Coordinates of C-alpha atoms in Angstrom, one line a residue:
M19 CA 149.4 335.5 229.0
A20 CA 148.3 333.0 231.6
Y21 CA 148.2 329.3 230.9
G22 CA 145.5 327.0 232.1
P23 CA 146.1 323.9 234.1
R24 CA 146.1 321.7 230.9
S25 CA 148.3 323.8 228.7
A26 CA 152.0 324.0 228.7
P27 CA 154.5 326.5 227.2
P28 CA 155.8 325.9 223.7
D29 CA 159.0 323.6 223.5
P30 CA 161.9 325.6 221.9
Q31 CA 163.7 322.3 220.8
R32 CA 160.5 321.0 219.0
R33 CA 160.2 324.3 217.1
T34 CA 163.9 324.2 216.1
G35 CA 163.5 320.5 215.0
A36 CA 160.6 321.4 212.9
L37 CA 162.4 324.2 211.2
I38 CA 165.4 322.0 210.4
G39 CA 163.0 319.4 208.9
V40 CA 161.4 322.0 206.7
A41 CA 164.9 323.1 205.5
I42 CA 166.0 319.6 204.7
I43 CA 162.8 319.0 202.6
A44 CA 163.3 322.2 200.8
A45 CA 166.9 321.3 200.0
L46 CA 165.9 317.9 198.7
A47 CA 163.3 319.5 196.5
I48 CA 165.8 321.9 195.0
A49 CA 168.3 319.0 194.5
I50 CA 165.7 316.8 192.8
A51 CA 164.6 319.7 190.6
S52 CA 168.3 320.4 189.6
I53 CA 168.8 316.7 188.7
V54 CA 165.7 316.6 186.5
T55 CA 166.7 319.8 184.8
F56 CA 170.2 318.5 184.1
I57 CA 168.9 315.2 182.6
A58 CA 166.4 317.1 180.5
T59 CA 169.1 319.4 179.1
H60 CA 171.8 316.7 178.7
S61 CA 169.7 313.8 177.6
E62 CA 171.7 313.3 174.4
R63 CA 174.9 312.9 176.3
L64 CA 173.5 310.6 178.9
E65 CA 171.6 308.4 176.4
V66 CA 172.7 304.8 176.6
P67 CA 173.6 303.5 173.1
V68 CA 170.9 301.4 171.5
G69 CA 170.8 299.2 168.5
P70 CA 172.6 296.0 167.5
A71 CA 175.3 294.6 169.7
Q72 CA 179.0 295.3 168.9
G73 CA 180.5 292.9 166.4
C74 CA 180.3 292.1 162.6
L75 CA 177.6 291.0 160.2
V76 CA 177.9 289.3 156.9
T77 CA 175.3 289.2 154.2
M78 CA 175.0 286.8 151.3
D79 CA 171.9 287.1 149.1
D80 CA 169.0 287.2 151.7
Y81 CA 171.0 285.5 154.4
T82 CA 172.7 287.4 157.3
T83 CA 174.6 286.3 160.4
T84 CA 176.7 288.0 163.0
L85 CA 179.8 287.5 165.1
T86 CA 180.9 289.1 168.3
W87 CA 184.3 290.9 168.2
E88 CA 185.8 287.8 170.0
Q89 CA 184.4 285.4 167.4
S90 CA 185.5 287.8 164.7
I91 CA 189.1 287.7 165.8
N92 CA 189.1 283.9 165.7
A93 CA 187.3 283.8 162.3
S94 CA 190.0 286.1 160.9
I95 CA 192.8 283.8 162.1
I96 CA 191.1 280.6 160.8
V97 CA 190.6 282.1 157.4
G98 CA 193.9 283.9 157.4
E99 CA 195.8 280.7 158.1
S100 CA 194.0 279.0 155.2
I101 CA 195.0 281.8 152.8
R102 CA 198.6 281.7 154.1
R103 CA 198.7 278.0 153.3
G104 CA 197.4 278.6 149.8
L105 CA 194.2 276.5 150.5
P106 CA 190.9 277.1 148.6
A107 CA 188.0 278.9 150.3
R108 CA 186.4 275.5 150.9
A109 CA 189.0 274.6 153.4
A110 CA 188.1 277.8 155.4
T111 CA 184.4 276.9 155.2
I112 CA 185.1 273.5 156.7
A113 CA 187.3 274.9 159.4
L114 CA 184.7 277.6 160.4
V115 CA 181.9 275.0 160.4
T116 CA 184.0 272.9 162.7
A117 CA 185.0 275.7 165.0
Y118 CA 181.3 276.8 165.3
Q119 CA 180.3 273.4 166.4
E120 CA 183.3 272.7 168.8
S121 CA 183.6 276.1 170.5
D122 CA 181.2 278.6 168.9
L123 CA 184.4 280.2 167.6
R124 CA 185.7 280.9 171.1
N125 CA 189.2 279.9 172.2
L126 CA 188.1 277.8 175.2
D127 CA 190.5 276.7 177.9
Y128 CA 188.3 273.8 178.8
G129 CA 186.2 271.0 177.2
D130 CA 185.3 267.4 177.3
A131 CA 188.2 265.4 178.8
D132 CA 191.3 267.3 177.9
S133 CA 189.9 269.2 174.9
V134 CA 190.8 272.8 174.5
G135 CA 190.8 275.6 172.0
L136 CA 188.8 276.6 169.0
F137 CA 188.6 273.1 167.6
Q138 CA 188.6 271.3 171.0
Q139 CA 191.8 269.4 170.2
R140 CA 193.2 267.0 172.7
P141 CA 196.8 267.0 173.8
S142 CA 196.4 263.3 174.7
Q143 CA 195.6 262.5 171.0
G144 CA 198.7 264.3 169.6
W145 CA 197.4 267.7 168.7
G146 CA 200.1 269.5 170.7
T147 CA 200.5 270.8 174.2
V148 CA 197.7 272.9 175.8
E149 CA 199.8 276.0 175.3
Q150 CA 200.2 275.3 171.6
I151 CA 196.5 274.5 171.1
M152 CA 195.5 277.6 172.9
D153 CA 197.3 279.6 170.1
P154 CA 194.6 280.1 167.4
W155 CA 197.1 280.2 164.6
Y156 CA 198.6 276.9 165.7
S157 CA 195.3 275.1 166.3
A158 CA 194.0 276.3 162.9
G159 CA 197.2 275.1 161.2
K160 CA 196.9 271.7 162.9
F161 CA 193.3 271.4 161.7
Y162 CA 194.3 272.1 158.1
E163 CA 197.1 269.6 158.3
A164 CA 194.6 266.9 159.4
L165 CA 192.0 268.1 156.8
A166 CA 194.5 267.6 153.9
K167 CA 194.8 263.9 154.9
V168 CA 191.1 263.3 154.4
D169 CA 190.4 261.7 151.1
G170 CA 188.0 263.8 149.0
W171 CA 187.8 266.7 151.4
E172 CA 187.7 269.1 148.4
T173 CA 184.4 267.7 147.2
G174 CA 182.9 265.7 150.0
V175 CA 179.9 266.6 152.2
I176 CA 181.2 269.2 154.6
N177 CA 179.7 267.6 157.7
D178 CA 181.3 264.3 156.9
V179 CA 184.7 265.8 156.1
A180 CA 184.6 267.8 159.4
Q181 CA 183.7 264.6 161.2
A182 CA 186.6 262.7 159.5
V183 CA 188.9 265.2 161.1
Q184 CA 187.3 265.5 164.5
R185 CA 185.9 262.1 165.2
S186 CA 183.2 263.6 167.3
A187 CA 180.6 261.7 169.4
H188 CA 178.0 263.8 167.6
P189 CA 178.9 263.2 164.0
E190 CA 175.9 264.9 162.5
K191 CA 176.1 268.2 164.3
Y192 CA 178.4 270.1 161.9
A193 CA 175.8 270.4 159.1
Q194 CA 173.8 273.0 161.1
H195 CA 176.6 275.5 160.8
E196 CA 177.3 275.1 157.1
Q197 CA 175.5 278.2 155.9
K198 CA 177.2 280.4 158.5
G199 CA 180.6 278.9 157.6
R200 CA 180.1 279.4 153.8
A201 CA 179.0 283.1 154.3
W202 CA 182.0 284.1 156.3
A203 CA 184.5 282.0 154.4
S204 CA 183.3 283.5 151.0
A205 CA 183.5 287.1 152.3
L206 CA 186.8 286.7 154.1
T207 CA 188.6 285.1 151.2
G208 CA 187.4 287.9 148.9
Y209 CA 184.9 286.0 146.8
S210 CA 181.9 287.9 148.2
P211 CA 182.8 291.7 148.0
A212 CA 181.2 294.3 150.2
A213 CA 179.5 291.7 152.3
I214 CA 180.6 292.6 155.8
S215 CA 179.8 295.5 158.2
C216 CA 180.9 296.0 161.8
I217 CA 179.7 298.0 164.8
D218 CA 182.5 299.4 167.2
R219 CA 181.7 301.5 170.3
V220 CA 185.2 301.1 171.8
E221 CA 187.1 303.5 169.5
N222 CA 190.6 302.3 170.2
P223 CA 193.6 304.4 169.1
A224 CA 195.3 303.7 165.8
N225 CA 197.6 300.7 165.7
A226 CA 199.1 300.5 162.2
A227 CA 201.6 297.9 163.3
F228 CA 198.9 295.5 164.0
L229 CA 197.6 295.6 160.5
T230 CA 201.0 295.5 158.9
D231 CA 202.0 292.4 161.0
F232 CA 198.7 290.7 160.2
V233 CA 199.1 291.3 156.4
A234 CA 202.7 290.1 156.5
T235 CA 201.6 286.9 158.2
V236 CA 198.8 286.0 155.8
W237 CA 200.3 287.4 152.5
P238 CA 204.1 287.6 153.0
D239 CA 204.9 288.0 149.3
T240 CA 201.7 289.2 147.6
V241 CA 200.4 292.2 149.5
S242 CA 202.5 295.4 150.3
V243 CA 201.7 298.1 152.8
T244 CA 202.8 301.7 152.5
T245 CA 201.7 305.0 154.1
S246 CA 199.8 307.5 152.0
E247 CA 200.3 311.3 152.0
T248 CA 197.2 311.7 154.2
G249 CA 198.5 309.2 156.8
G250 CA 196.3 306.3 155.7
L251 CA 197.7 302.8 154.8
L252 CA 197.7 301.7 151.2
L253 CA 197.6 297.9 150.7
S254 CA 198.6 296.9 147.2
T255 CA 198.0 293.6 145.4
D256 CA 197.4 292.5 141.7
S257 CA 194.3 290.5 142.6
E258 CA 190.9 291.9 143.0
T259 CA 189.9 288.9 145.1
T260 CA 192.8 289.4 147.4
S261 CA 192.0 293.1 147.7
W262 CA 188.5 292.2 149.0
A263 CA 190.0 289.6 151.3
V264 CA 192.4 292.1 152.8
A265 CA 189.7 294.7 153.2
Q266 CA 187.2 292.5 154.9
L267 CA 189.7 290.8 157.1
A268 CA 190.8 294.3 158.2
Q269 CA 187.1 295.1 158.9
I270 CA 186.7 292.3 161.4
R271 CA 190.0 293.1 163.1
G272 CA 189.1 296.8 163.0
Q273 CA 188.5 297.3 166.7
E274 CA 192.1 296.3 167.5
M275 CA 193.7 298.6 165.0
G276 CA 191.4 301.7 165.6
L277 CA 189.7 301.4 162.1
V278 CA 187.7 304.4 160.9
S279 CA 187.1 303.7 157.2
L280 CA 188.1 301.5 154.2
Q281 CA 188.1 301.9 150.5
A282 CA 188.4 298.7 148.5
I283 CA 188.8 299.5 144.8
D284 CA 185.7 301.5 144.0
Q285 CA 183.7 300.9 147.2
T286 CA 184.0 302.7 150.6
W287 CA 182.8 301.8 154.1
A288 CA 183.0 303.7 157.5
V289 CA 182.6 302.1 160.9
S290 CA 179.6 303.1 163.0
S291 CA 178.8 302.9 166.7
N292 CA 175.1 302.1 166.3
E293 CA 174.3 300.5 163.0
Y294 CA 175.7 298.1 160.4
A295 CA 176.7 300.7 157.7
H296 CA 176.5 299.7 154.1
W297 CA 179.4 299.8 151.6
Q298 CA 178.9 302.7 149.2
P299 CA 180.3 303.6 145.7
A300 CA 183.5 305.7 146.0
A301 CA 183.9 309.1 144.4
A302 CA 186.9 307.6 142.5
A303 CA 188.7 304.3 142.4
A304 CA 191.9 304.2 144.6
A305 CA 194.6 301.9 145.4
P306 CA 193.3 298.3 145.9
V307 CA 192.8 298.9 149.6
V308 CA 193.0 302.2 151.6
V309 CA 192.7 301.9 155.3
T310 CA 192.1 305.0 157.6
L311 CA 192.8 304.7 161.3
R312 CA 192.1 307.1 164.2

């Protein structure tokens, strides 16, 4: 075939490049189709968990409030220390109200001037060293020591009692946390049974030693821990109120010990990863508290 003066023979390199481009586009189309197919057939596995954030919830009458797992740990120590000292539930309420205001129940390593910890206690004012105050058990204990020195703390206005301990520049701020403090203190001291639920998406392995140590710290003489035939932990006490305190404190420390389920007397509860599960009637009453770990 002859070519005119304005035409040129086809360029082999251009034809090869075009073929490569077509091949790349085809490969991309196949890859995209494969990804879409994979997502469509594995959507349940790839689904990001939805629902409430991890943590714990307490309900009293029509009132509910939540804590993160970090806050839950600190709340359990504050209440646990009050029980260890034989103080009434009101002491735990006052301490929780105070810690809500001072640190939002977080163990802060900073604060105004040299204040640190859950209660923003100051080494320069005799509360202890920074290292001591950053230990929640120590700081809670020091708070209760100061609380016991306040005249009329057992019956006084909670805001005013907290202020008498803390001597804050904002003396009226504690009152706003009173309802939250009362709810958690009542449940964690066992006076409000079946009031707590928690969401855990971490699923840590079983750590029975953690629960045993915690119980030994809070109830060294009144609660015993043994292992059941099925591998669960049996926590025994003569008091129904103590049974519920044990159960609900175990709930809010559940993430650390790999908690799966609890039975407190005639009520059962199982941890969930996506909802605040309710306590349910048990098929039969068991030991005061039965704890099942992973």
